[in-house]
């Protein structure tokens, strides 16, 4: 595995790969099985695999966890090496956003819903860095996790709207045995909070059960999911928990065809998100 820190050098490396397919996995590091499942899929489907690790300052709000975001470069490099990654792209913030940087990508509408309503500017930061990374890595396929469903939807939209010549692949959410979706932010949880955290998944399962029973009214599903979340004393603010149209991320009056069950809630000081996509609704 070759580690590259400079965008121009990364661009030159992929230019030399002419004709060979490139699978790209953008991450913020502190890699866990969720990330590694994306890397394995990229490895199986492409000639070359590029992984980036970049804690993107542009997608963090002023009161968010940029400074204390978990970092484990040594461990990450070992894991990527074992999966036979070809290139690790490791840019510096000053390299990505030099003085005078003033070009941003905004995917309107979708970026304001769900997480966007509580993290203003977050998806503008995500779309901007992802487009930059695509321009640097020139991937054939880019791999994202369903865990961040809204992010994958926004990236797909951007790729379509800007005619980017690549395929977006969304991989299933990897969970701990007790249902908790794997996340670098799970490292923030105290042992007691960690035991409480699967409540998000339980709320999603409650929503799924209601859908499968024939419930089609989002406000009913919202009530059930909130009830489950409130049953756990360590749950703080619930930012959203309901059933949404998976294309618009809005609560429709009646669910049809498919539904996105999605939740964002605090366990102590840690904000966690999770979702389930339910297809085939009659
Ligand atoms: P992050 O490092 O949090 O920016 O995540 C990098 C990529 O890994 C994103 O596409 C995430 O959706 C994906 N990812 C994170 N956690 C999981 C998980 N538990 N299962 C599958 N993909 C994940």
Coordinates of C-alpha atoms and ligand atoms in Angstrom, one line a residue:
X1 CA 0.0 0.0 0.0
X2 CA 1.3 3.4 -0.9
X3 CA 0.4 6.4 1.3
X4 CA 0.0 9.7 -0.6
X5 CA -0.6 13.1 1.1
X6 CA -0.6 15.4 -1.9
X7 CA -3.6 15.8 -4.3
X8 CA -1.4 16.3 -7.3
X9 CA 0.6 13.1 -6.5
X10 CA -2.6 11.1 -6.1
X11 CA -3.9 12.4 -9.4
X12 CA -0.7 11.4 -11.1
X13 CA -0.9 7.9 -9.6
X14 CA -4.4 7.3 -10.9
X15 CA -3.5 8.7 -14.3
X16 CA -1.0 5.9 -14.6
X17 CA -3.8 3.4 -13.9
X18 CA -5.3 4.1 -17.3
X19 CA -7.8 1.4 -18.4
X20 CA -7.9 -0.2 -14.9
X21 CA -11.0 0.2 -12.8
X22 CA -10.6 2.2 -9.5
X23 CA -12.7 1.5 -6.4
X24 CA -12.7 4.4 -4.0
X25 CA -13.8 4.4 -0.3
X26 CA -13.8 7.8 1.4
X27 CA -13.6 7.7 5.2
X28 CA -12.8 9.8 8.3
X29 CA -10.7 7.0 9.8
X30 CA -10.9 5.2 13.1
X31 CA -11.8 2.3 10.9
X32 CA -14.2 -0.5 12.0
X33 CA -15.9 -3.4 10.3
X34 CA -18.4 -1.1 8.7
X35 CA -15.7 0.7 6.8
X36 CA -13.8 -2.5 6.1
X37 CA -16.9 -4.1 4.5
X38 CA -16.9 -1.2 2.0
X39 CA -13.2 -1.8 1.3
X40 CA -13.7 -5.6 0.8
X41 CA -16.5 -4.9 -1.7
X42 CA -14.3 -2.3 -3.5
X43 CA -11.4 -4.9 -3.6
X44 CA -13.7 -7.5 -5.1
X45 CA -15.1 -5.3 -7.8
X46 CA -12.1 -3.3 -9.0
X47 CA -8.5 -3.5 -10.2
X48 CA -7.2 -0.8 -7.9
X49 CA -8.5 0.3 -4.5
X50 CA -8.1 3.8 -3.1
X51 CA -9.1 4.6 0.5
X52 CA -9.0 8.2 1.8
X53 CA -8.8 9.2 5.5
X54 CA -9.7 12.8 6.0
X55 CA -11.5 14.4 9.0
X56 CA -13.1 17.1 6.9
X57 CA -13.4 20.3 8.9
X58 CA -16.0 21.7 6.5
X59 CA -18.6 19.2 7.6
X60 CA -18.4 19.9 11.3
X61 CA -20.4 22.7 13.0
X62 CA -18.6 25.1 15.4
X63 CA -19.9 23.2 18.5
X64 CA -19.3 19.8 17.1
X65 CA -16.6 17.1 17.8
X66 CA -14.0 18.0 15.1
X67 CA -11.2 18.4 17.7
X68 CA -12.0 15.2 19.6
X69 CA -13.0 13.0 16.6
X70 CA -11.3 9.6 17.1
X71 CA -8.0 9.1 15.3
X72 CA -6.0 5.8 14.9
X73 CA -3.8 6.1 11.9
X74 CA -1.5 3.3 12.8
X75 CA -4.3 0.8 13.4
X76 CA -6.1 2.0 10.3
X77 CA -3.0 1.5 8.1
X78 CA -2.6 -2.1 9.4
X79 CA -6.2 -2.9 8.6
X80 CA -6.0 -1.4 5.1
X81 CA -2.7 -3.1 4.4
X82 CA -4.3 -6.5 5.3
X83 CA -7.1 -5.9 2.8
X84 CA -4.6 -5.2 0.0
X85 CA -5.6 -1.6 -0.5
X86 CA -3.3 0.0 -3.2
X87 CA -3.4 3.6 -2.2
X88 CA -4.2 5.4 1.0
X89 CA -4.9 9.1 0.4
X90 CA -4.2 11.1 3.5
X91 CA -4.6 14.8 2.7
X92 CA -3.9 17.6 5.2
X93 CA -6.7 20.2 5.8
X94 CA -4.4 23.0 4.4
X95 CA -3.9 20.9 1.2
X96 CA -7.6 20.4 0.7
X97 CA -8.6 24.0 1.7
X98 CA -5.7 26.4 1.0
X99 CA -6.1 30.0 1.7
X100 CA -8.6 31.6 -0.6
X101 CA -10.7 28.4 -1.1
X102 CA -14.2 29.6 -1.8
X103 CA -16.0 27.0 -4.0
X104 CA -18.8 24.9 -2.5
X105 CA -21.3 22.3 -3.6
X106 CA -24.8 22.5 -2.4
X107 CA -27.4 19.8 -3.1
X108 CA -30.5 21.7 -2.2
X109 CA -33.5 20.4 -0.5
X110 CA -32.2 17.0 0.5
X111 CA -29.4 18.6 2.5
X112 CA -31.9 20.5 4.7
X113 CA -33.9 17.5 5.8
X114 CA -33.3 15.0 8.7
X115 CA -29.6 15.5 9.9
X116 CA -29.4 18.7 7.8
X117 CA -32.0 20.4 9.9
X118 CA -29.8 19.9 13.0
X119 CA -26.4 20.3 11.4
X120 CA -26.6 23.4 9.2
X121 CA -23.9 23.3 6.5
X122 CA -23.0 19.7 7.2
X123 CA -24.0 18.3 3.8
X124 CA -22.5 21.3 2.0
X125 CA -19.2 20.3 3.6
X126 CA -19.8 16.6 2.7
X127 CA -20.8 17.3 -1.0
X128 CA -17.8 19.7 -1.4
X129 CA -15.2 17.3 0.0
X130 CA -16.7 14.3 -1.9
X131 CA -16.6 16.1 -5.2
X132 CA -13.0 17.2 -4.5
X133 CA -12.0 13.6 -3.7
X134 CA -13.7 12.3 -6.8
X135 CA -11.8 14.9 -8.9
X136 CA -8.5 13.7 -7.3
X137 CA -9.1 10.0 -7.3
X138 CA -11.1 9.7 -10.5
X139 CA -12.9 6.5 -9.3
X140 CA -14.8 4.1 -11.5
X141 CA -16.9 3.2 -8.5
X142 CA -17.3 4.9 -5.1
X143 CA -18.5 3.0 -2.0
X144 CA -20.7 4.5 0.7
X145 CA -22.5 2.9 3.7
X146 CA -26.3 2.8 4.1
X147 CA -25.6 3.7 7.8
X148 CA -25.4 7.3 6.4
X149 CA -28.4 7.0 4.1
X150 CA -28.9 10.7 3.6
X151 CA -25.3 11.2 2.7
X152 CA -25.5 8.4 0.1
X153 CA -28.7 9.9 -1.4
X154 CA -27.1 13.4 -1.6
X155 CA -23.9 12.0 -3.2
X156 CA -26.0 10.0 -5.8
X157 CA -27.9 13.2 -6.6
X158 CA -24.7 15.2 -7.0
X159 CA -23.2 12.5 -9.3
X160 CA -26.3 12.6 -11.4
X161 CA -26.8 16.4 -11.5
X162 CA -23.1 17.1 -12.3
X163 CA -22.7 14.2 -14.8
X164 CA -19.8 12.6 -12.9
X165 CA -18.6 9.5 -14.7
X166 CA -18.7 7.1 -11.8
X167 CA -21.0 4.6 -10.1
X168 CA -22.1 5.1 -6.5
X169 CA -22.4 1.8 -4.6
X170 CA -24.2 1.7 -1.3
X171 CA -23.3 -1.1 1.0
X172 CA -25.4 -2.5 3.9
X173 CA -25.0 -1.3 7.5
X174 CA -22.8 -3.5 9.6
X175 CA -24.0 -3.9 13.2
X176 CA -22.7 -5.1 16.5
X177 CA -24.2 -8.4 17.7
X178 CA -26.7 -6.4 19.8
X179 CA -27.9 -4.4 16.8
X180 CA -26.0 -1.2 17.4
X181 CA -24.8 0.2 14.0
X182 CA -21.0 0.4 14.0
X183 CA -19.7 3.9 14.1
X184 CA -16.5 5.6 15.0
X185 CA -18.5 7.7 17.5
X186 CA -19.4 4.6 19.5
X187 CA -16.0 5.0 21.0
X188 CA -17.3 8.1 22.9
X189 CA -19.9 5.9 24.8
X190 CA -19.3 5.0 28.5
X191 CA -19.9 1.3 29.3
X192 CA -23.3 2.2 30.6
X193 CA -24.2 4.3 27.5
X194 CA -22.9 1.5 25.3
X195 CA -25.4 -0.9 26.9
X196 CA -28.2 1.6 26.3
X197 CA -27.2 2.5 22.7
X198 CA -29.0 -0.4 20.9
X199 CA -32.3 1.4 21.8
X200 CA -32.0 3.2 18.4
X201 CA -32.1 -0.1 16.6
X202 CA -34.9 -1.3 18.8
X203 CA -36.9 1.8 17.8
X204 CA -36.3 1.1 14.1
X205 CA -37.4 -2.5 14.7
X206 CA -40.6 -1.2 16.3
X207 CA -41.2 0.9 13.3
X208 CA -40.6 -2.0 11.0
X209 CA -43.0 -4.2 12.9
X210 CA -45.7 -1.6 12.6
X211 CA -45.1 -1.2 8.8
X212 CA -45.2 -5.0 8.4
X213 CA -48.5 -5.1 10.3
X214 CA -49.9 -2.7 7.7
X215 CA -49.5 0.7 9.4
X216 CA -49.0 3.3 6.7
X217 CA -49.3 6.6 8.7
X218 CA -45.9 8.1 9.5
X219 CA -47.2 9.9 12.6
X220 CA -48.3 6.6 14.1
X221 CA -44.9 5.1 13.5
X222 CA -43.2 8.2 14.8
X223 CA -45.2 7.9 18.1
X224 CA -44.2 4.2 18.5
X225 CA -40.5 4.9 17.8
X226 CA -40.4 7.8 20.3
X227 CA -42.1 5.6 22.9
X228 CA -39.3 3.1 22.6
X229 CA -36.6 5.8 22.8
X230 CA -38.2 7.4 25.8
X231 CA -38.2 4.0 27.6
X232 CA -34.4 4.3 27.9
X233 CA -33.3 6.9 30.5
X234 CA -29.9 7.6 29.0
X235 CA -31.5 8.8 25.7
X236 CA -31.3 12.6 25.6
X237 CA -32.6 14.8 22.8
X238 CA -34.3 12.8 20.0
X239 CA -33.7 14.9 16.9
X240 CA -35.9 12.8 14.6
X241 CA -37.4 9.3 14.6
X242 CA -40.0 8.4 12.0
X243 CA -40.8 6.9 8.6
X244 CA -39.9 8.9 5.6
X245 CA -40.2 8.8 1.8
X246 CA -36.7 7.3 0.9
X247 CA -36.4 9.7 -2.1
X248 CA -37.5 13.0 -0.6
X249 CA -36.7 12.3 3.1
X250 CA -40.1 13.9 4.0
X251 CA -42.9 12.3 6.0
X252 CA -45.6 11.7 3.4
X253 CA -49.3 11.6 4.5
X254 CA -49.4 7.9 3.7
X255 CA -46.4 5.5 3.0
X256 CA -46.4 3.7 -0.3
X257 CA -44.0 1.3 -2.0
X258 CA -41.0 1.8 0.3
X259 CA -40.2 3.6 3.5
X260 CA -37.0 4.8 5.3
X261 CA -37.2 4.4 9.0
X262 CA -34.6 6.8 10.4
X263 CA -33.5 8.0 13.8
X264 CA -31.0 10.5 15.3
X265 CA -30.7 10.7 19.1
X266 CA -28.3 11.6 21.8
X267 CA -27.1 8.9 24.2
X268 CA -25.5 11.1 26.9
X269 CA -23.4 13.6 24.9
X270 CA -23.0 11.4 21.9
X271 CA -25.2 11.8 18.8
X272 CA -26.0 8.6 17.1
X273 CA -27.9 7.9 13.8
X274 CA -29.3 4.7 12.3
X275 CA -31.9 3.7 9.6
X276 CA -33.6 0.8 8.0
X277 CA -35.0 0.8 4.4
X278 CA -38.2 -1.2 4.0
X279 CA -39.2 -2.1 0.4
X280 CA -42.2 -3.9 -1.1
X281 CA -44.9 -2.1 0.9
X282 CA -48.3 -2.8 -0.6
Ligands
LIG1 P1 -17.1 7.9 8.1 O1 -15.7 7.5 8.4 O2 -18.0 7.9 9.3 O3 -17.2 9.1 7.3 O4 -17.7 6.7 7.2 C1 -17.1 6.4 5.9 C2 -18.0 5.5 5.2 O5 -18.2 4.3 5.9 C3 -19.4 6.1 4.9 O6 -19.8 5.8 3.6 C4 -20.2 5.5 5.9 O7 -21.6 5.4 5.5 C5 -19.6 4.1 6.0 N1 -20.0 3.4 7.2 C6 -19.8 3.9 8.5 N2 -20.3 3.1 9.4 C7 -20.8 2.0 8.7 C8 -21.5 0.8 9.1 N3 -21.8 0.5 10.3 N4 -21.9 -0.1 8.1 C9 -21.6 0.2 6.8 N5 -21.0 1.4 6.4 C10 -20.6 2.2 7.3

